[in-house]
C-alpha positions as MATLAB code, in Angstrom:
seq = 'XXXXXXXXXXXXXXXXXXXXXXXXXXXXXXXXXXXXXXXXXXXXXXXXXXXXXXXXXXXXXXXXXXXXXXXXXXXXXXXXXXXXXXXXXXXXXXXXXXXXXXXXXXXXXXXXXXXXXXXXXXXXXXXXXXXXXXXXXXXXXXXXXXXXXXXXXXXXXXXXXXXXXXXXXXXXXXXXXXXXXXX';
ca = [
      -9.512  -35.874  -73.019;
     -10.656  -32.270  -71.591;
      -9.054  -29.381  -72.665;
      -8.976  -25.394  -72.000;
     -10.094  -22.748  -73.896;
      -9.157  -19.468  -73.468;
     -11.652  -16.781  -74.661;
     -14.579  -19.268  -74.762;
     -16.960  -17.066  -73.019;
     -20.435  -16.964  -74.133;
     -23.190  -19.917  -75.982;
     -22.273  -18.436  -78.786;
     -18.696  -19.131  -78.527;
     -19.634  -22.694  -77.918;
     -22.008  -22.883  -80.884;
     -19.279  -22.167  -83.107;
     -16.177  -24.396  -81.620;
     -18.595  -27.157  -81.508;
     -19.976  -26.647  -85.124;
     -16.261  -26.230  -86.177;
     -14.830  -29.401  -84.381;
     -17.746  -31.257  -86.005;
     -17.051  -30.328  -89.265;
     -13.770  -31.747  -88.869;
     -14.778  -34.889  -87.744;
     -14.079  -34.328  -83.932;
     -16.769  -35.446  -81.531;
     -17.531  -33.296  -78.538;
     -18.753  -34.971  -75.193;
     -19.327  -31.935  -73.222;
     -19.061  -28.442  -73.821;
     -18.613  -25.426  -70.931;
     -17.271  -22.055  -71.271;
     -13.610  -22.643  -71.176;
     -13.912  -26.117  -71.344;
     -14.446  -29.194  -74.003;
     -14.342  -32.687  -73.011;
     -14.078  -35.015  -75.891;
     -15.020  -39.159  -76.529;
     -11.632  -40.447  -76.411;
      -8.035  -39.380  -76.054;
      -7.135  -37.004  -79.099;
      -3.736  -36.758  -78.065;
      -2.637  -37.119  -82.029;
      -5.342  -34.563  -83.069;
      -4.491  -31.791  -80.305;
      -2.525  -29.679  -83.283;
      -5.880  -30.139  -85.484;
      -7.963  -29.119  -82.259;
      -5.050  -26.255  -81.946;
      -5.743  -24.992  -85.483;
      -9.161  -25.251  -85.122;
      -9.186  -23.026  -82.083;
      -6.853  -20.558  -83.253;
      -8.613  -19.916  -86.797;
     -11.923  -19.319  -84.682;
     -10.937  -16.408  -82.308;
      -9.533  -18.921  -79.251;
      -6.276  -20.518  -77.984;
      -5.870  -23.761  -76.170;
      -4.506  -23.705  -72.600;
      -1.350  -25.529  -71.567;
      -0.178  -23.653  -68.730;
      -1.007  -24.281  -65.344;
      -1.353  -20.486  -64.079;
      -3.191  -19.505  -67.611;
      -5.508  -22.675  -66.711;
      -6.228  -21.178  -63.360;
      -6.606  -17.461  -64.958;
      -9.302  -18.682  -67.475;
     -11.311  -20.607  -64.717;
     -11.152  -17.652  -62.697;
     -12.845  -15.609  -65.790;
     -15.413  -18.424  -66.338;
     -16.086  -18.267  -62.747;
     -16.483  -14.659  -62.526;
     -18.529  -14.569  -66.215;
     -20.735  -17.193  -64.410;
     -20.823  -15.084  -61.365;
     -22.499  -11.735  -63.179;
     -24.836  -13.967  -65.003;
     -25.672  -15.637  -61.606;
     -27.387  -13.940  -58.792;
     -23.939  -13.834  -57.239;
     -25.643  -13.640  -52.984;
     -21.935  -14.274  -51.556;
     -18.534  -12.349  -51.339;
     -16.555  -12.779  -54.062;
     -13.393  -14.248  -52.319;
     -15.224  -17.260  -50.900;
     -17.269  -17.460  -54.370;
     -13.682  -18.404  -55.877;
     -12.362  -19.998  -52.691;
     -15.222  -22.844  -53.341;
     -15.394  -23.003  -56.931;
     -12.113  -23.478  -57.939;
     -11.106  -25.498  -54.218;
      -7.785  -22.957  -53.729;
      -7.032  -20.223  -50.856;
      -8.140  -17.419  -52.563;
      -4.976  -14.780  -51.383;
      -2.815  -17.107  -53.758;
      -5.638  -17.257  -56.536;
      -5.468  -13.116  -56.456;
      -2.000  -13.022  -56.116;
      -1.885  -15.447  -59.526;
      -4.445  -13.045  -61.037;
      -2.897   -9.501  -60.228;
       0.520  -10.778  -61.523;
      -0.475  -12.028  -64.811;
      -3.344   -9.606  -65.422;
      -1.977   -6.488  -64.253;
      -5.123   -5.899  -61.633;
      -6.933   -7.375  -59.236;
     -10.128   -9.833  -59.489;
     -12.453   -7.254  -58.053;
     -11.240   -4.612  -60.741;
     -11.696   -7.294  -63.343;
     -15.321   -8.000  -61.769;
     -16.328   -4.241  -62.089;
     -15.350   -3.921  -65.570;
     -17.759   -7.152  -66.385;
     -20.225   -5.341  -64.673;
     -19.716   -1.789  -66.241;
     -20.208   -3.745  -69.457;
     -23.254   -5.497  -68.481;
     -24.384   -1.669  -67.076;
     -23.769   -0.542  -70.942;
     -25.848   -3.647  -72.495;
     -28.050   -3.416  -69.937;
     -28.503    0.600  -70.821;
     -28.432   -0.084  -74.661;
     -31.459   -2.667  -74.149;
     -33.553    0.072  -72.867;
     -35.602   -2.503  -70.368;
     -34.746   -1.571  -67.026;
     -34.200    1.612  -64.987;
     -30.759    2.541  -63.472;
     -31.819    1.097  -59.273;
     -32.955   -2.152  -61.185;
     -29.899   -2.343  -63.092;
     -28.041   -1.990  -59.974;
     -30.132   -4.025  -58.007;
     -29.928   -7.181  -61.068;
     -25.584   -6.660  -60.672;
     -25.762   -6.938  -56.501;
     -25.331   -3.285  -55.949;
     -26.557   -1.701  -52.494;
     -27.480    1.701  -54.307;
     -27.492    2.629  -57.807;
     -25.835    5.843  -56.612;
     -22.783    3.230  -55.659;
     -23.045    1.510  -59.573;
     -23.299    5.149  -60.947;
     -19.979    6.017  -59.190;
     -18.139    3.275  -59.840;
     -19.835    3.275  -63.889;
     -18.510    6.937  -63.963;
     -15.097    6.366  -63.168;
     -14.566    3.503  -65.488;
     -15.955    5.161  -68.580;
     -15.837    8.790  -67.904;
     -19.188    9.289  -68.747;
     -22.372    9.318  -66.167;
     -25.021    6.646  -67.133;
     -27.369    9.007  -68.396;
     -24.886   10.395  -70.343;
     -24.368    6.804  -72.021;
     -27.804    6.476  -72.658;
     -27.886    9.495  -74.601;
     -25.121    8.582  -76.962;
     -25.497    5.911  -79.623;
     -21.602    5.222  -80.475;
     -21.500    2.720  -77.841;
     -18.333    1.646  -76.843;
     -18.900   -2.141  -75.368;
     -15.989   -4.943  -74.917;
     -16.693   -8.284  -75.362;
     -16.327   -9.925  -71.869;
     -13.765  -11.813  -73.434;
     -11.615   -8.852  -74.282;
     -11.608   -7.738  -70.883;
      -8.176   -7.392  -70.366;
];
């Protein structure tokens, strides 16, 4: 039996869920963001895996459209941990095997904007981590997330957060999002 997850976006998030399904006696085959697989059908335990998810931060995925919306996150989470080297539309087109005008369309309806919005707010939070960690200049930073200038990243960080990156340097309130709070 493979399920979905919805919010399952980090090792972390797996560490837990699969620590937590052990404990109750659930065994886990394979684990991906988004994703469990388990050893046989669990059909009778799905309200146990349910309760399980839910008490942990996560819900389980029955719709079709909220199936395709979390794969499109995975995909996307994957994507800015990845040294993404393709356009973004085909990116989706080939993971998730759909015409990518009806995956957006799916997208801007249920999330209120479009994939490529959603994509620059993952990487305006990777900007502020990135920033926070104190490792690499602004052009790498830019360079690392795809950008052609860091004068492009610096425009697009600005109008997101309202602050230049220097300026969010300087200031140690940080306000990050978990990528799975994005929207």
């Amino acid at each position: 039996m493979r399920i979905k997850v919805k919010n399952m976006v980090c090792d972390r998030c797996k560490a837990v869920l699969k620590q937590e399904l052990g404990k109750a006696g659930i065994e886990v085959v394979q684990m991906d963001l988004g994703e469990i697989q388990f050893s046989e059908n669990l059909q009778t335990q799905t309200e146990r895996i349910r309760e399980i998810l839910v008490k942990n931060g996560f819900e389980l995925i029955e719709d079709l459209n909220n199936s395709y919306i979390a794969d499109i996150k995975k995909y996307l989470i994957n994507a800015l941990n990845d040294d993404l080297h393709q356009n973004l539309s085909k990116y989706l087109s080939e993971k998730m095997n759909k015409d990518y005008s009806s995956l957006s369309k799916m997208f801007s309806a249920k999330e209120g904007l479009t994939i490529e919005k959603y994509f620059i707010l993952l990487k305006v939070e990777r900007v502020k981590e990135e920033i926070q960690m104190e490792t690499k200049t602004f052009s790498e930073i830019a360079y690392d997330l795809n950008y052609k200038s860091s004068s492009h990243l610096a425009k697009q960080f600005k109008s997101i957060t309202g602050m230049s990156m220097s300026d969010y340097r300087k200031v140690q309130d940080w306000n990050r999002k978990p990528l799975d709070e994005i929207v």
